[in-house]
mmCIF file of C-alpha atoms in Angstrom:
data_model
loop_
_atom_site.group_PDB
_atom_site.id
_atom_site.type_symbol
_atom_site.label_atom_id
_atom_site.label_comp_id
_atom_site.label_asym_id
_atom_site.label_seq_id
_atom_site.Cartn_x
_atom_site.Cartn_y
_atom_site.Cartn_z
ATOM 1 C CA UNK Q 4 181.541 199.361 185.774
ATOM 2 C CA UNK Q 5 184.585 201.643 184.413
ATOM 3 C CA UNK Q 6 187.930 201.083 184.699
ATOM 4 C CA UNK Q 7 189.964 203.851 186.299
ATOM 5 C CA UNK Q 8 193.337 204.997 185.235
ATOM 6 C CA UNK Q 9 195.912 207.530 186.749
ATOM 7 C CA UNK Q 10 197.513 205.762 189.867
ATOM 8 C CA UNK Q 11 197.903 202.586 188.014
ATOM 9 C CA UNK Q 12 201.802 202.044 188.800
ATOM 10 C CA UNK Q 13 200.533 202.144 192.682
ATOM 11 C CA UNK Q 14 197.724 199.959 192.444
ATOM 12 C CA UNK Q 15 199.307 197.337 190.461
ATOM 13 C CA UNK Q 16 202.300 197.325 193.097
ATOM 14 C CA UNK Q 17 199.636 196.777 195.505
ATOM 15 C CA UNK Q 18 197.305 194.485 194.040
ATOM 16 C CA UNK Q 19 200.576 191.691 193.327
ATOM 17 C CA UNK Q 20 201.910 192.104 196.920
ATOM 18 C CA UNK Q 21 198.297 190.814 198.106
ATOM 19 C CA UNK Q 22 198.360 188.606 195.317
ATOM 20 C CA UNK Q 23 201.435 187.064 196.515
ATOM 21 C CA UNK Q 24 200.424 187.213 200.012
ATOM 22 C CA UNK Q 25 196.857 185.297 198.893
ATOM 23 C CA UNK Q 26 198.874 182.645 196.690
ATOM 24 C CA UNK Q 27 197.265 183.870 193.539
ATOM 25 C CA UNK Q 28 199.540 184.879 191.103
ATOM 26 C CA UNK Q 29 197.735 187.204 188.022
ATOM 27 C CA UNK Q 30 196.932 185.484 184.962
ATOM 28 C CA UNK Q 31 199.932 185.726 182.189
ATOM 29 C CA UNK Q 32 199.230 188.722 180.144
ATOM 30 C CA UNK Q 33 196.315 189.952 181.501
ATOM 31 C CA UNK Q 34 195.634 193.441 182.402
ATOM 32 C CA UNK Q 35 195.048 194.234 185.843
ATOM 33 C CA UNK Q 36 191.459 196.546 186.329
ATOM 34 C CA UNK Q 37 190.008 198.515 188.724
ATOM 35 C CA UNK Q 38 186.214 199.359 189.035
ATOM 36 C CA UNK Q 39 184.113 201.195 190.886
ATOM 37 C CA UNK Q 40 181.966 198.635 192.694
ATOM 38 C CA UNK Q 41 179.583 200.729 195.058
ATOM 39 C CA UNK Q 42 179.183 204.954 196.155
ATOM 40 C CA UNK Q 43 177.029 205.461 198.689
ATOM 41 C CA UNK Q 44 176.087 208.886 201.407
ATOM 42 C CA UNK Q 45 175.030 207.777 204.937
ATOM 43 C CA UNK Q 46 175.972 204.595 207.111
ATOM 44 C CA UNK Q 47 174.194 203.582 210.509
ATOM 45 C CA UNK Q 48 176.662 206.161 212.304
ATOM 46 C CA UNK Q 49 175.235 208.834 209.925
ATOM 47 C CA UNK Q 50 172.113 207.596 210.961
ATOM 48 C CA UNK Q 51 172.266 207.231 214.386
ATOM 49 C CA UNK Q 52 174.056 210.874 214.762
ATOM 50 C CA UNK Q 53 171.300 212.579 213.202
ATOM 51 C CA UNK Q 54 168.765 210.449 215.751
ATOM 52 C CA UNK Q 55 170.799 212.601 218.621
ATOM 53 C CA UNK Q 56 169.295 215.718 216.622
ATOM 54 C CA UNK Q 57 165.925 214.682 217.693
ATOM 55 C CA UNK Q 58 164.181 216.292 220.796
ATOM 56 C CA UNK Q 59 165.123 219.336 223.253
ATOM 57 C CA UNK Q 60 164.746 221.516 226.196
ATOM 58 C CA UNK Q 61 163.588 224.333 227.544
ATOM 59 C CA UNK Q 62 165.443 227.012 229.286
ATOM 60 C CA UNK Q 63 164.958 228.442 232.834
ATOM 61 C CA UNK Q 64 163.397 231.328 230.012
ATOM 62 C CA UNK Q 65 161.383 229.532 228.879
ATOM 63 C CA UNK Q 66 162.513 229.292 225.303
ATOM 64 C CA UNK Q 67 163.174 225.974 223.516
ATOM 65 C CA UNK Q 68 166.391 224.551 222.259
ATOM 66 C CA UNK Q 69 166.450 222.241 219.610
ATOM 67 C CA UNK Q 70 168.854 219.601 219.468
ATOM 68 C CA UNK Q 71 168.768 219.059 215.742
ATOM 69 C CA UNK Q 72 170.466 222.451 214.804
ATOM 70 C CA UNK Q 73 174.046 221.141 216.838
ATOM 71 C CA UNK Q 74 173.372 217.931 214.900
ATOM 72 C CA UNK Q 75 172.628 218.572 211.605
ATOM 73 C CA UNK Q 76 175.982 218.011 209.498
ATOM 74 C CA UNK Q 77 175.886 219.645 205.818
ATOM 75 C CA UNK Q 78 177.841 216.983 204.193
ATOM 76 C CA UNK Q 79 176.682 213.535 204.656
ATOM 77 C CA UNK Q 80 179.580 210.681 205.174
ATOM 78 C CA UNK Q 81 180.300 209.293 201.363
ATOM 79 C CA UNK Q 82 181.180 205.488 200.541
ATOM 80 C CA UNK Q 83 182.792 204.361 197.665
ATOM 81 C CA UNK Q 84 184.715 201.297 197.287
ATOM 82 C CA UNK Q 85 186.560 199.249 194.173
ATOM 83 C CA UNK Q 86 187.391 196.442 192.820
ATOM 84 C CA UNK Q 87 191.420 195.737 191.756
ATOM 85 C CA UNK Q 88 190.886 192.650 189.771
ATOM 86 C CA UNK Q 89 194.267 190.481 189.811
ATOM 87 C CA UNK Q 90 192.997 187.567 188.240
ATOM 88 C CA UNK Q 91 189.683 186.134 186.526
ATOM 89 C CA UNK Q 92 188.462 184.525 190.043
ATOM 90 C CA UNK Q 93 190.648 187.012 192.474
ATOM 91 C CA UNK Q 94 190.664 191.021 193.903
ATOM 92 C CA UNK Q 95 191.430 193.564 195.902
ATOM 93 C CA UNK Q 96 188.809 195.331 197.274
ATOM 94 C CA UNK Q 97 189.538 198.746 198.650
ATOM 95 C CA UNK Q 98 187.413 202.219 199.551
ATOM 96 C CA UNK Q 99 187.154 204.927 201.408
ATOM 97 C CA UNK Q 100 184.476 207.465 203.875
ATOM 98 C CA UNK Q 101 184.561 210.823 203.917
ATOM 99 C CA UNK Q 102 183.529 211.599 207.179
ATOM 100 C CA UNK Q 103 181.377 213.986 208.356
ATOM 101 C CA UNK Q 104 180.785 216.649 211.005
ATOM 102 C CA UNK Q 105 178.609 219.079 212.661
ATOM 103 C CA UNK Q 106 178.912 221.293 215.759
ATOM 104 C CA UNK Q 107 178.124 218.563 218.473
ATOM 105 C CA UNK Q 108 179.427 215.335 216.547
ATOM 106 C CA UNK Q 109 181.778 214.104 213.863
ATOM 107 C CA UNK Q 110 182.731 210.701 212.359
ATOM 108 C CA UNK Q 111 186.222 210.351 211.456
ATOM 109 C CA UNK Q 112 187.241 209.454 207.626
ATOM 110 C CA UNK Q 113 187.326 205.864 207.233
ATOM 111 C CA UNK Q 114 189.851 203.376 204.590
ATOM 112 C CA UNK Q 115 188.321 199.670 203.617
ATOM 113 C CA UNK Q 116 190.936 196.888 202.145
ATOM 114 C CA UNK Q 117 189.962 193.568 201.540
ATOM 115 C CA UNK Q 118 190.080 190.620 199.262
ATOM 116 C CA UNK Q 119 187.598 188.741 197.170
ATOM 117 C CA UNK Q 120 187.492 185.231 195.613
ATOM 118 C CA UNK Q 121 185.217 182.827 193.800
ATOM 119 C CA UNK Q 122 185.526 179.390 192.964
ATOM 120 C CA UNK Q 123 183.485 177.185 190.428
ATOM 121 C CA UNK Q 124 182.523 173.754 191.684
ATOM 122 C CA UNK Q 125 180.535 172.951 189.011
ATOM 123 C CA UNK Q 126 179.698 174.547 185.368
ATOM 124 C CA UNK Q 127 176.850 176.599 187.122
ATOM 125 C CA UNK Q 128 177.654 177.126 190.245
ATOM 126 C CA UNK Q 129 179.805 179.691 191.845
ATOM 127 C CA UNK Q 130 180.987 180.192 195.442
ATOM 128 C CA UNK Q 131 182.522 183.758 196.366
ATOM 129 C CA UNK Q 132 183.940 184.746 199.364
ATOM 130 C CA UNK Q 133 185.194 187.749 200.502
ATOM 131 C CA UNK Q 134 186.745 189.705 203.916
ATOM 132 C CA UNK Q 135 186.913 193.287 204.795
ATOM 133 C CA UNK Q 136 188.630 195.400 207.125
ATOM 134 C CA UNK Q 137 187.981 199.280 207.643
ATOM 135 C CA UNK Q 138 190.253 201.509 209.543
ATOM 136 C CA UNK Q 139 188.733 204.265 210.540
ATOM 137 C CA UNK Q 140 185.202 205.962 210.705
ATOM 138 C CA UNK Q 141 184.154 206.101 214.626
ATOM 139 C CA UNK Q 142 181.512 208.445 215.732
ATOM 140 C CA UNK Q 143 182.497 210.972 218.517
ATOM 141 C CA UNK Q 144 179.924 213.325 220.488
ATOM 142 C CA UNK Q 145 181.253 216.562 221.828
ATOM 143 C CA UNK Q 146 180.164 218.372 224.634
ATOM 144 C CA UNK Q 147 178.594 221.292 225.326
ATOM 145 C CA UNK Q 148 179.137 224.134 228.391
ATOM 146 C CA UNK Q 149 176.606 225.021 230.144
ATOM 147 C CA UNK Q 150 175.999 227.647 232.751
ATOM 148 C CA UNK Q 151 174.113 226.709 235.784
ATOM 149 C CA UNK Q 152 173.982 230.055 237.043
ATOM 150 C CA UNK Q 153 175.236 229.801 240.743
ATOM 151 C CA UNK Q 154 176.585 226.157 240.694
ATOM 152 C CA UNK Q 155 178.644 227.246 237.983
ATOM 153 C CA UNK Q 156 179.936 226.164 234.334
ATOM 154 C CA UNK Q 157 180.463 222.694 233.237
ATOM 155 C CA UNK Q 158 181.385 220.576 230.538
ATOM 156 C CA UNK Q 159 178.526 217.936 229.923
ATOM 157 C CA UNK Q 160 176.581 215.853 227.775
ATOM 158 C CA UNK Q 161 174.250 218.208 225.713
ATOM 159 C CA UNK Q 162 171.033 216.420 225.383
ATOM 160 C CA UNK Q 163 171.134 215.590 229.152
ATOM 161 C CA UNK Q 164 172.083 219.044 230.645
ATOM 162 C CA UNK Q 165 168.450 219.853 231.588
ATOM 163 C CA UNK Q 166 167.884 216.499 233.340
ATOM 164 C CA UNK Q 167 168.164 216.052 237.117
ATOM 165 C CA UNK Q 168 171.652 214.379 236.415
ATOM 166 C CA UNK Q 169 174.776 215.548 238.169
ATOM 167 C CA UNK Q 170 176.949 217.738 235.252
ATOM 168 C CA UNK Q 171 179.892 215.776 235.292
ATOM 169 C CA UNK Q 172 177.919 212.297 235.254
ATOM 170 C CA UNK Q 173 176.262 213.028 231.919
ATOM 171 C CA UNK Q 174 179.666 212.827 230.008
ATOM 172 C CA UNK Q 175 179.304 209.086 230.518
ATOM 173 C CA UNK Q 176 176.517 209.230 228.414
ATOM 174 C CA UNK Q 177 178.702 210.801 224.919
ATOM 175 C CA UNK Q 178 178.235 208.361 222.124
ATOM 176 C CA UNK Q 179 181.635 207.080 220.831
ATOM 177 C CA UNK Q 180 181.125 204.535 218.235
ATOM 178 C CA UNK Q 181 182.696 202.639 215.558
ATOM 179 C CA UNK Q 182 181.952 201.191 212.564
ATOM 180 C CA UNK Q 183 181.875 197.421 211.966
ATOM 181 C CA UNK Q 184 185.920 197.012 211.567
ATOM 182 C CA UNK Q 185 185.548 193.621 209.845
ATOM 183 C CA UNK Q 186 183.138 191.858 207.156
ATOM 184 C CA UNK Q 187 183.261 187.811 205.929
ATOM 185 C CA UNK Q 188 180.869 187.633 203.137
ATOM 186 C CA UNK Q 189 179.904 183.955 201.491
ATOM 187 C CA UNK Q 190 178.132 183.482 198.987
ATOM 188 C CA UNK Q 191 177.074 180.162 196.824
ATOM 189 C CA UNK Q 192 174.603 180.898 193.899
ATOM 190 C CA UNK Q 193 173.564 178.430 191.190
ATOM 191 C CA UNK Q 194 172.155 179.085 187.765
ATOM 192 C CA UNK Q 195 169.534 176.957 186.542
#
């Protein structure tokens, strides 16, 4: 863990307004830290975009188009969250997703804020409990146009434009997800 300088003034403003609004007010004299806690690339939307990639079609030509050029992104959505500690047992925890995006999808950037606390009911024992929110982060397909020669152009759903579907019902079929907006973590662990 390292503890992070620079916007120090902000944090610290925010950290005691959640501390206030949790009822736990920092221990006197001690410093408030922050520390980086987790940094991950990829999620389950990353994962599931990149599953669209997979398959094709084949043109009236003859010729095959892939899927997994329109959905292949070059950057890959990045995690990383902190801890603000505010007191020995009490913190903010806070992050943030890059996004990502290639020609056919994108997932919007994403913000975390949440709180952790622990409790000690006995001398080895420790119960910790935590809640997150994230704002943020929803995965959006885009269409494509496609030319059916005499019945015309249309907007529709690229990986179903060569199926036997009408045009304008395959838009139903877009993925627009989002990201789990809440976590409640508990956790009891005991040292023998």
């Amino acid at each position: 863990m390292r503890e992070r300088s620079g916007n120090r003034g902000s944090f610290r403003w925010t950290a005691l307004l959640l501390s206030a609004f949790l009822g736990a007010p920092p221990a006197a004299g001690q410093e408030m830290t922050t520390s980086l806690v987790d940094m991950h690339q990829g999620s389950q939307l990353s994962d599931r975009a990149r599953g669209l990639g997979d398959g094709g079609y084949e043109l009236q030509s003859g010729s095959w188009v892939s899927f997994n050029r329109w959905y292949h992104a070059t950057w890959v959505d990045l995690h990383v969250d902190f801890l603000t500690q505010l007191t020995e047992d009490t913190g903010i925890l806070w992050g943030f997703g890059t996004g990502e995006s290639a020609e056919k999808y994108s997932i919007e950037p994403s913000f975390k804020l949440g709180f952790l606390t622990q409790m000690h009911p006995s001398a080895s024992s420790t119960l910790s409990f935590s809640l997150t929110s994230t704002i943020g982060g929803s995965l959006t397909e885009k269409p494509c146009v496609a030319d059916y020669g005499d019945l015309g152009t249309y907007s529709v759903n690229c990986r179903l434009a060569a199926t036997e579907m009408a045009p304008e019902q395959t838009l139903k079929y877009l993925v627009n997800a989002k990201p789990e907006s809440m976590r409640l973590w508990l956790n009891y662990r005991v040292t023998f």
